[in-house]
Amino acid sequence: MVRSKALARCGLVLLSLWLCIQSVPISVDKTKEKPKEEDLRPPESADTGLHYDRYLREVIEYLEKDPHFREKLKNANMDDIKQGKLSKELNFVQHNFRTKLDELKREEMNRLRMLIKAKHDIKEGNGQTVDHQALLKQFEHLNHKNPHTFEVDDLDRLIKSATNDLENFDKDRHDEFKQYEMMKEHERRQRLKNLNEEDRKKEEEHYEEMKKKHANHPKVNHPGSEDQLKEVWQEADGLDPEDFDPKTFFKMHDSNGDGFFDESELEALFTKELEKVYNPENEEDDMVEMEEERLRMREHVMNEVDTNKDRLVSLSEFIAATKKEEFYEKDEWETLDQNPLYTEEELREFEQQLANEKNDINKKSAELQKEREELERKQEELDAQKLGLKQAMEEMERVKSQNLNADVKREYEIYDK
């Protein structure tokens, strides 16, 4: 389903990105329509990347099925949503949907309990200190003190948590990528240490050659600039760049026709630029880096074009951006290889952290080995005790049997006399 324009206008990340409440308008003869049975199954939609993604989507998608909530949602603005006014409309949602929301919350509570237990067990098993406060943050998107019913407070918490988490989502992705790059460099240096001088020299020469080869690419246009969009217009759309028209371009690349560019639609516009730098068949090109470059491009355009910060670009915002001075930017876009992600000091700190973690694991492994040896020793002692007890019991039985035979013999001798 296509997102509703009303939802996009409300300006809230949570709702503008994933709430799909109406399809593209189609002319239908309603007199010939058959009444539809109420569908309580959650529709499919895109993954948000949040750890409570499924819960978030299903809650929102059930709520939009309720006519009253749906109407309030269309007329809501960002301030009303952030101040919790929309959440209070939950009190007027139909009973059958409230029951479904109760079920969703109970399922989410069970999932979180199992998740936290698994994380707790893993950390304790690795000898790491368990951060209970961090684990409890897994519950921030709902009221865990009431595990049975979905209330106004639950919807309010869900909206606030999703909004905050999504605002930090790109930052987390950048941090993960930085860790990835430092690990890659750390492993490269470790490999060099294990080579002899001749092989190490060859490996370093090959590394420098691959860096130069990767950096040797055509000019990368500034994302969102006139040159960049005209290139898409010409190469992807097959149109004359002299006939470039921003409004026509927007409508052609608004793939779902909702009147907005969302993040995925924006990122699709950068493919031609990225292909200048990255080729999955080339040894020197890292596709993980390509996705980071795509993210950087999208962030750059959003920062310049998305004036109301709703993570969507409307037609009016797009047209306004094409009239700014920045739209005619001719300078080349600086790619990742031109922007160092970390310093040598940060890399040393990262390697020290890895070394500390390795030492902790080795220490825990040694402790576990000692515990295993102690258990094996105790098992041997127990087996020896069992064997001794068994032999003693057998001896007792043998003696008892001998005594019994002697008593029987004496009785026969007395009887014979």
CSV table of C-alpha atoms in Angstrom, one decimal:
chain,number,residue,atom,x,y,z
A,1,MET,CA,0.0,0.0,0.0
A,2,VAL,CA,1.1,3.6,-0.7
A,3,ARG,CA,1.6,5.9,2.3
A,4,SER,CA,-1.1,8.5,2.9
A,5,LYS,CA,-0.2,12.1,2.1
A,6,ALA,CA,-1.9,13.2,5.3
A,7,LEU,CA,0.4,11.0,7.3
A,8,ALA,CA,3.5,12.4,5.6
A,9,ARG,CA,2.4,15.9,6.4
A,10,CYS,CA,2.1,15.2,10.1
A,11,GLY,CA,5.9,15.2,10.1
A,12,LEU,CA,6.6,12.4,12.6
A,13,VAL,CA,9.2,9.9,11.6
A,14,LEU,CA,7.3,7.0,13.1
A,15,LEU,CA,4.1,7.6,11.2
A,16,SER,CA,5.4,9.3,8.0
A,17,LEU,CA,7.7,6.4,7.2
A,18,TRP,CA,5.8,3.2,7.9
A,19,LEU,CA,2.1,3.9,8.3
A,20,CYS,CA,0.4,2.8,5.1
A,21,ILE,CA,-3.2,3.8,5.5
A,22,GLN,CA,-4.6,4.2,2.0
A,23,SER,CA,-4.0,3.1,-1.6
A,24,VAL,CA,-3.6,5.2,-4.6
A,25,PRO,CA,-7.0,6.6,-5.4
A,26,ILE,CA,-8.8,4.6,-8.1
A,27,SER,CA,-12.1,5.3,-9.7
A,28,VAL,CA,-14.4,2.6,-8.5
A,29,ASP,CA,-18.2,2.1,-8.9
A,30,LYS,CA,-19.0,1.6,-5.2
A,31,THR,CA,-22.5,0.2,-6.1
A,32,LYS,CA,-20.8,-2.9,-7.5
A,33,GLU,CA,-18.4,-3.3,-4.6
A,34,LYS,CA,-19.0,-6.3,-2.4
A,35,PRO,CA,-18.8,-5.7,1.4
A,36,LYS,CA,-15.4,-6.7,2.7
A,37,GLU,CA,-15.0,-8.8,5.7
A,38,GLU,CA,-13.0,-7.3,8.5
A,39,ASP,CA,-9.3,-8.3,8.1
A,40,LEU,CA,-7.4,-8.6,11.4
A,41,ARG,CA,-4.2,-9.9,9.8
A,42,PRO,CA,-1.3,-7.4,10.0
A,43,PRO,CA,-0.3,-6.2,6.5
A,44,GLU,CA,3.3,-6.6,5.3
A,45,SER,CA,5.5,-3.5,5.3
A,46,ALA,CA,9.2,-2.5,5.3
A,47,ASP,CA,11.5,-3.4,8.1
A,48,THR,CA,12.5,-0.3,10.2
A,49,GLY,CA,15.7,-1.8,11.5
A,50,LEU,CA,14.5,-1.4,15.1
A,51,HIS,CA,14.7,-4.4,17.5
A,52,TYR,CA,10.9,-4.0,18.1
A,53,ASP,CA,10.2,-3.5,14.4
A,54,ARG,CA,7.5,-6.2,14.1
A,55,TYR,CA,5.7,-4.9,17.2
A,56,LEU,CA,5.8,-1.3,16.0
A,57,ARG,CA,4.4,-2.1,12.5
A,58,GLU,CA,1.6,-4.4,13.8
A,59,VAL,CA,0.5,-1.9,16.4
A,60,ILE,CA,0.3,1.0,13.9
A,61,GLU,CA,-1.3,-1.1,11.2
A,62,TYR,CA,-4.0,-2.4,13.5
A,63,LEU,CA,-4.7,1.1,14.8
A,64,GLU,CA,-5.1,2.5,11.2
A,65,LYS,CA,-7.9,-0.1,10.7
A,66,ASP,CA,-10.0,1.6,13.3
A,67,PRO,CA,-12.2,4.3,11.6
A,68,HIS,CA,-12.0,6.8,14.5
A,69,PHE,CA,-8.3,6.5,15.0
A,70,ARG,CA,-7.7,6.7,11.2
A,71,GLU,CA,-9.7,9.9,11.0
A,72,LYS,CA,-7.8,11.5,13.9
A,73,LEU,CA,-4.5,10.4,12.4
A,74,LYS,CA,-5.3,12.2,9.2
A,75,ASN,CA,-5.9,15.5,11.0
A,76,ALA,CA,-3.1,15.2,13.5
A,77,ASN,CA,0.0,17.4,13.4
A,78,MET,CA,3.5,16.7,14.8
A,79,ASP,CA,3.0,18.7,18.0
A,80,ASP,CA,-0.2,16.8,18.9
A,81,ILE,CA,1.5,13.5,18.3
A,82,LYS,CA,4.7,14.4,20.3
A,83,GLN,CA,2.6,15.8,23.2
A,84,GLY,CA,0.6,12.5,23.4
A,85,LYS,CA,-2.7,13.9,22.3
A,86,LEU,CA,-3.0,11.3,19.5
A,87,SER,CA,-2.2,8.5,22.0
A,88,LYS,CA,-5.3,9.4,24.1
A,89,GLU,CA,-7.5,8.6,21.1
A,90,LEU,CA,-6.7,5.0,21.9
A,91,ASN,CA,-9.6,5.1,24.4
A,92,PHE,CA,-12.0,5.3,21.5
A,93,VAL,CA,-10.6,2.5,19.5
A,94,GLN,CA,-13.0,-0.4,18.9
A,95,HIS,CA,-13.0,-3.3,21.4
A,96,ASN,CA,-11.9,-6.0,18.8
A,97,PHE,CA,-8.8,-3.9,17.9
A,98,ARG,CA,-8.0,-3.2,21.5
A,99,THR,CA,-8.1,-6.9,22.2
A,100,LYS,CA,-5.7,-7.5,19.3
A,101,LEU,CA,-3.4,-4.8,20.7
A,102,ASP,CA,-3.5,-6.5,24.1
A,103,GLU,CA,-2.4,-9.8,22.4
A,104,LEU,CA,0.4,-8.0,20.6
A,105,LYS,CA,1.7,-6.5,23.8
A,106,ARG,CA,1.7,-9.9,25.6
A,107,GLU,CA,3.6,-11.4,22.7
A,108,GLU,CA,6.1,-8.6,22.8
A,109,MET,CA,6.6,-9.0,26.5
A,110,ASN,CA,7.3,-12.7,26.1
A,111,ARG,CA,9.8,-12.0,23.3
A,112,LEU,CA,11.6,-9.4,25.4
A,113,ARG,CA,11.8,-11.8,28.4
A,114,MET,CA,13.4,-14.5,26.2
A,115,LEU,CA,15.7,-12.0,24.6
A,116,ILE,CA,16.9,-10.6,27.9
A,117,LYS,CA,17.4,-14.0,29.4
A,118,ALA,CA,19.5,-15.1,26.3
A,119,LYS,CA,21.7,-11.9,26.5
A,120,HIS,CA,22.1,-12.4,30.3
A,121,ASP,CA,23.1,-16.0,29.8
A,122,ILE,CA,25.6,-15.2,27.0
A,123,LYS,CA,27.3,-12.4,29.0
A,124,GLU,CA,27.6,-14.5,32.2
A,125,GLY,CA,28.9,-17.4,30.1
A,126,ASN,CA,31.6,-15.2,28.7
A,127,GLY,CA,32.5,-13.9,32.1
A,128,GLN,CA,31.3,-10.4,31.3
A,129,THR,CA,29.5,-8.1,33.7
A,130,VAL,CA,25.8,-7.9,33.1
A,131,ASP,CA,24.5,-4.3,32.7
A,132,HIS,CA,21.0,-4.7,34.0
A,133,GLN,CA,20.1,-1.1,33.3
A,134,ALA,CA,21.0,-1.6,29.6
A,135,LEU,CA,18.9,-4.7,29.4
A,136,LEU,CA,15.9,-2.9,30.9
A,137,LYS,CA,16.1,-0.3,28.1
A,138,GLN,CA,14.8,-3.1,25.9
A,139,PHE,CA,11.5,-2.4,27.5
A,140,GLU,CA,11.4,1.4,27.0
A,141,HIS,CA,8.9,1.2,24.1
A,142,LEU,CA,6.2,-0.2,26.3
A,143,ASN,CA,4.9,-0.2,29.9
A,144,HIS,CA,6.3,-3.4,31.3
A,145,LYS,CA,4.7,-2.9,34.7
A,146,ASN,CA,1.4,-3.7,33.1
A,147,PRO,CA,2.2,-6.8,31.0
A,148,HIS,CA,-1.4,-7.7,30.1
A,149,THR,CA,-3.1,-4.8,28.3
A,150,PHE,CA,-2.2,-2.2,25.7
A,151,GLU,CA,-3.0,1.3,27.2
A,152,VAL,CA,-2.5,4.9,26.2
A,153,ASP,CA,0.8,5.0,28.0
A,154,ASP,CA,2.0,2.1,25.8
A,155,LEU,CA,1.2,3.9,22.6
A,156,ASP,CA,2.8,7.1,23.9
A,157,ARG,CA,6.0,5.2,24.8
A,158,LEU,CA,6.0,3.4,21.5
A,159,ILE,CA,5.8,6.7,19.5
A,160,LYS,CA,8.5,8.4,21.6
A,161,SER,CA,10.9,5.5,21.5
A,162,ALA,CA,10.5,4.9,17.8
A,163,THR,CA,11.0,8.6,17.0
A,164,ASN,CA,14.1,8.8,19.2
A,165,ASP,CA,15.6,5.5,18.0
A,166,LEU,CA,15.1,6.3,14.4
A,167,GLU,CA,16.7,9.7,14.8
A,168,ASN,CA,19.8,7.9,16.2
A,169,PHE,CA,19.6,5.0,13.7
A,170,ASP,CA,21.9,6.5,11.1
A,171,LYS,CA,24.4,7.5,13.8
A,172,ASP,CA,24.5,3.9,14.9
A,173,ARG,CA,25.0,2.7,11.4
A,174,HIS,CA,27.9,5.1,11.0
A,175,ASP,CA,29.5,3.8,14.3
A,176,GLU,CA,29.1,0.2,13.1
A,177,PHE,CA,30.8,1.0,9.8
A,178,LYS,CA,33.6,2.7,11.6
A,179,GLN,CA,34.1,-0.4,13.7
A,180,TYR,CA,34.0,-2.5,10.5
A,181,GLU,CA,36.7,-0.4,8.9
A,182,MET,CA,39.0,-0.5,11.9
A,183,MET,CA,38.6,-4.2,12.2
A,184,LYS,CA,39.5,-4.6,8.5
A,185,GLU,CA,42.7,-2.5,9.0
A,186,HIS,CA,43.5,-4.4,12.2
A,187,GLU,CA,43.3,-7.7,10.4
A,188,ARG,CA,45.4,-6.5,7.5
A,189,ARG,CA,48.1,-5.4,9.8
A,190,GLN,CA,48.0,-8.7,11.7
A,191,ARG,CA,48.4,-10.6,8.4
A,192,LEU,CA,51.5,-8.4,7.6
A,193,LYS,CA,53.1,-9.3,10.9
A,194,ASN,CA,52.9,-13.0,10.1
A,195,LEU,CA,54.7,-12.6,6.7
A,196,ASN,CA,58.4,-12.6,6.0
A,197,GLU,CA,60.0,-9.4,4.8
A,198,GLU,CA,59.7,-10.2,1.1
A,199,ASP,CA,56.1,-11.2,1.2
A,200,ARG,CA,55.2,-8.3,3.5
A,201,LYS,CA,56.7,-5.9,0.9
A,202,LYS,CA,54.7,-7.5,-1.9
A,203,GLU,CA,51.5,-7.4,0.1
A,204,GLU,CA,52.0,-3.7,1.0
A,205,GLU,CA,52.7,-2.8,-2.7
A,206,HIS,CA,49.5,-4.7,-3.7
A,207,TYR,CA,47.5,-2.8,-1.1
A,208,GLU,CA,48.7,0.6,-2.3
A,209,GLU,CA,48.0,-0.5,-5.9
A,210,MET,CA,44.4,-1.4,-5.0
A,211,LYS,CA,43.9,1.9,-3.2
A,212,LYS,CA,45.1,3.9,-6.2
A,213,LYS,CA,42.9,1.8,-8.5
A,214,HIS,CA,39.9,2.4,-6.4
A,215,ALA,CA,40.5,6.1,-6.2
A,216,ASN,CA,40.8,6.3,-10.0
A,217,HIS,CA,37.2,6.8,-11.0
A,218,PRO,CA,35.2,9.4,-13.0
A,219,LYS,CA,34.0,12.5,-11.3
A,220,VAL,CA,31.3,11.9,-8.7
A,221,ASN,CA,28.7,14.7,-8.8
A,222,HIS,CA,27.4,16.3,-5.6
A,223,PRO,CA,24.2,14.3,-4.6
A,224,GLY,CA,21.1,16.4,-5.3
A,225,SER,CA,22.9,18.8,-7.5
A,226,GLU,CA,21.8,19.8,-11.0
A,227,ASP,CA,24.6,17.8,-12.6
A,228,GLN,CA,23.8,14.7,-10.6
A,229,LEU,CA,20.0,14.8,-11.3
A,230,LYS,CA,20.6,15.6,-15.0
A,231,GLU,CA,22.8,12.6,-15.3
A,232,VAL,CA,20.0,10.4,-13.9
A,233,TRP,CA,17.6,12.2,-16.3
A,234,GLN,CA,19.8,11.3,-19.2
A,235,GLU,CA,21.3,7.9,-18.4
A,236,ALA,CA,18.5,6.3,-16.5
A,237,ASP,CA,15.5,8.0,-18.0
A,238,GLY,CA,16.8,8.4,-21.5
A,239,LEU,CA,15.9,12.0,-21.8
A,240,ASP,CA,17.7,15.1,-23.1
A,241,PRO,CA,19.5,16.9,-20.2
A,242,GLU,CA,18.6,20.2,-22.0
A,243,ASP,CA,14.9,19.4,-21.3
A,244,PHE,CA,15.4,18.7,-17.6
A,245,ASP,CA,12.3,19.7,-15.6
A,246,PRO,CA,12.4,19.3,-11.8
A,247,LYS,CA,8.7,18.7,-11.4
A,248,THR,CA,8.6,16.0,-14.1
A,249,PHE,CA,11.8,14.4,-12.6
A,250,PHE,CA,10.1,14.2,-9.2
A,251,LYS,CA,7.0,12.6,-10.5
A,252,MET,CA,9.0,10.0,-12.5
A,253,HIS,CA,11.0,8.9,-9.5
A,254,ASP,CA,8.3,9.1,-6.9
A,255,SER,CA,7.9,5.3,-7.4
A,256,ASN,CA,4.8,4.9,-5.2
A,257,GLY,CA,3.1,8.1,-6.4
A,258,ASP,CA,2.4,9.4,-2.9
A,259,GLY,CA,3.9,12.9,-3.6
A,260,PHE,CA,7.0,12.4,-1.5
A,261,PHE,CA,10.5,11.0,-1.8
A,262,ASP,CA,11.2,8.7,1.1
A,263,GLU,CA,14.7,7.6,2.0
A,264,SER,CA,14.7,4.5,-0.3
A,265,GLU,CA,13.5,6.5,-3.3
A,266,LEU,CA,16.2,9.1,-2.6
A,267,GLU,CA,18.9,6.5,-2.3
A,268,ALA,CA,17.9,5.0,-5.6
A,269,LEU,CA,18.8,8.2,-7.3
A,270,PHE,CA,22.5,7.8,-6.3
A,271,THR,CA,23.0,4.5,-8.0
A,272,LYS,CA,24.7,6.0,-11.1
A,273,GLU,CA,27.1,7.9,-9.0
A,274,LEU,CA,28.0,4.9,-6.8
A,275,GLU,CA,28.6,2.8,-9.9
A,276,LYS,CA,31.4,5.1,-10.9
A,277,VAL,CA,33.3,4.2,-7.7
A,278,TYR,CA,32.1,0.6,-6.8
A,279,ASN,CA,32.0,-2.6,-8.9
A,280,PRO,CA,31.2,-5.8,-7.1
A,281,GLU,CA,33.6,-7.7,-9.5
A,282,ASN,CA,36.6,-5.5,-8.6
A,283,GLU,CA,38.9,-6.6,-5.8
A,284,GLU,CA,39.6,-3.0,-4.7
A,285,ASP,CA,35.9,-2.2,-4.2
A,286,ASP,CA,34.1,-3.0,-0.9
A,287,MET,CA,30.3,-3.2,-1.2
A,288,VAL,CA,29.9,-2.5,2.5
A,289,GLU,CA,31.7,0.8,1.8
A,290,MET,CA,29.3,1.5,-1.1
A,291,GLU,CA,26.3,1.2,1.2
A,292,GLU,CA,27.9,3.7,3.6
A,293,GLU,CA,28.5,6.0,0.7
A,294,ARG,CA,24.9,5.8,-0.2
A,295,LEU,CA,23.9,6.6,3.3
A,296,ARG,CA,26.2,9.6,3.4
A,297,MET,CA,24.7,10.9,0.1
A,298,ARG,CA,21.1,10.5,1.4
A,299,GLU,CA,21.9,12.3,4.6
A,300,HIS,CA,23.5,15.2,2.7
A,301,VAL,CA,20.4,15.6,0.5
A,302,MET,CA,18.0,15.3,3.4
A,303,ASN,CA,19.9,17.9,5.4
A,304,GLU,CA,19.7,20.4,2.5
A,305,VAL,CA,16.2,19.6,1.2
A,306,ASP,CA,14.1,18.2,4.0
A,307,THR,CA,13.3,21.5,5.6
A,308,ASN,CA,10.6,20.3,8.1
A,309,LYS,CA,12.8,17.3,9.1
A,310,ASP,CA,10.1,14.6,8.6
A,311,ARG,CA,12.5,12.3,6.8
A,312,LEU,CA,10.5,12.8,3.6
A,313,VAL,CA,11.0,15.2,0.7
A,314,SER,CA,7.8,16.8,-0.7
A,315,LEU,CA,7.5,18.1,-4.2
A,316,SER,CA,7.5,21.7,-2.9
A,317,GLU,CA,10.7,21.1,-0.9
A,318,PHE,CA,12.3,19.5,-4.0
A,319,ILE,CA,11.3,22.4,-6.3
A,320,ALA,CA,12.6,24.9,-3.7
A,321,ALA,CA,15.9,23.1,-3.4
A,322,THR,CA,16.4,23.4,-7.2
A,323,LYS,CA,16.3,27.1,-6.9
A,324,LYS,CA,19.0,27.4,-4.3
A,325,GLU,CA,22.6,28.2,-5.1
A,326,GLU,CA,23.8,24.9,-3.7
A,327,PHE,CA,21.8,23.1,-6.5
A,328,TYR,CA,24.4,24.3,-9.0
A,329,GLU,CA,27.3,22.9,-7.1
A,330,LYS,CA,30.1,21.9,-9.5
A,331,ASP,CA,32.6,20.5,-7.0
A,332,GLU,CA,33.2,16.8,-6.9
A,333,TRP,CA,31.7,14.8,-4.1
A,334,GLU,CA,34.4,13.7,-1.7
A,335,THR,CA,34.1,9.9,-1.3
A,336,LEU,CA,34.9,7.8,1.7
A,337,ASP,CA,38.6,7.3,0.7
A,338,GLN,CA,39.1,11.0,0.8
A,339,ASN,CA,37.6,11.3,4.3
A,340,PRO,CA,39.6,9.3,7.0
A,341,LEU,CA,37.1,7.6,9.3
A,342,TYR,CA,39.4,7.2,12.2
A,343,THR,CA,42.8,8.3,13.6
A,344,GLU,CA,45.7,6.2,14.5
A,345,GLU,CA,45.0,6.8,18.2
A,346,GLU,CA,41.4,5.5,17.7
A,347,LEU,CA,42.7,2.5,16.0
A,348,ARG,CA,45.2,1.8,18.8
A,349,GLU,CA,42.3,2.1,21.3
A,350,PHE,CA,40.2,-0.3,19.3
A,351,GLU,CA,43.0,-2.8,19.1
A,352,GLN,CA,43.6,-2.5,22.8
A,353,GLN,CA,39.9,-3.1,23.4
A,354,LEU,CA,40.2,-6.3,21.2
A,355,ALA,CA,43.2,-7.4,23.2
A,356,ASN,CA,41.4,-6.8,26.5
A,357,GLU,CA,38.4,-8.8,25.2
A,358,LYS,CA,40.7,-11.6,24.0
A,359,ASN,CA,42.4,-11.7,27.4
A,360,ASP,CA,39.0,-11.8,29.2
A,361,ILE,CA,38.0,-14.7,26.9
A,362,ASN,CA,41.3,-16.5,27.5
A,363,LYS,CA,41.0,-15.9,31.3
A,364,LYS,CA,37.4,-17.3,31.3
A,365,SER,CA,38.5,-20.2,29.1
A,366,ALA,CA,41.3,-21.0,31.6
A,367,GLU,CA,38.9,-20.8,34.5
A,368,LEU,CA,36.5,-23.1,32.7
A,369,GLN,CA,39.3,-25.5,31.9
A,370,LYS,CA,40.2,-25.6,35.6
A,371,GLU,CA,36.6,-26.1,36.6
A,372,ARG,CA,36.4,-29.0,34.0
A,373,GLU,CA,39.6,-30.6,35.4
A,374,GLU,CA,38.2,-30.3,38.9
A,375,LEU,CA,35.0,-31.8,37.9
A,376,GLU,CA,36.8,-34.7,36.2
A,377,ARG,CA,38.9,-35.2,39.3
A,378,LYS,CA,35.8,-35.3,41.5
A,379,GLN,CA,34.2,-37.6,39.0
A,380,GLU,CA,37.2,-40.0,39.3
A,381,GLU,CA,37.0,-39.8,43.1
A,382,LEU,CA,33.3,-40.6,42.9
A,383,ASP,CA,33.9,-43.4,40.5
A,384,ALA,CA,36.6,-44.8,42.8
A,385,GLN,CA,34.2,-44.5,45.8
A,386,LYS,CA,31.5,-46.3,43.8
A,387,LEU,CA,33.9,-49.0,42.9
A,388,GLY,CA,35.1,-49.4,46.5
A,389,LEU,CA,31.5,-49.5,47.7
A,390,LYS,CA,30.6,-52.1,45.1
A,391,GLN,CA,33.5,-54.2,46.1
A,392,ALA,CA,32.7,-53.9,49.8
A,393,MET,CA,29.1,-54.9,49.1
A,394,GLU,CA,30.3,-57.9,47.0
A,395,GLU,CA,32.6,-58.9,49.9
A,396,MET,CA,29.8,-58.5,52.4
A,397,GLU,CA,27.6,-60.7,50.2
A,398,ARG,CA,30.3,-63.3,49.8
A,399,VAL,CA,31.0,-63.4,53.6
A,400,LYS,CA,27.2,-63.5,54.3
A,401,SER,CA,26.9,-66.3,51.8
A,402,GLN,CA,29.7,-68.2,53.4
A,403,ASN,CA,28.3,-67.7,56.9
A,404,LEU,CA,24.9,-68.9,55.7
A,405,ASN,CA,26.4,-72.0,54.2
A,406,ALA,CA,28.3,-72.8,57.4
A,407,ASP,CA,25.1,-72.3,59.5
A,408,VAL,CA,23.2,-74.7,57.2
A,409,LYS,CA,26.0,-77.2,57.4
A,410,ARG,CA,25.9,-77.1,61.1
A,411,GLU,CA,22.2,-77.6,61.2
A,412,TYR,CA,22.4,-80.7,59.0
A,413,GLU,CA,25.2,-82.1,61.2
A,414,ILE,CA,23.0,-81.6,64.3
A,415,TYR,CA,20.0,-83.1,62.5
A,416,ASP,CA,22.1,-86.2,61.5
A,417,LYS,CA,23.1,-86.8,65.1
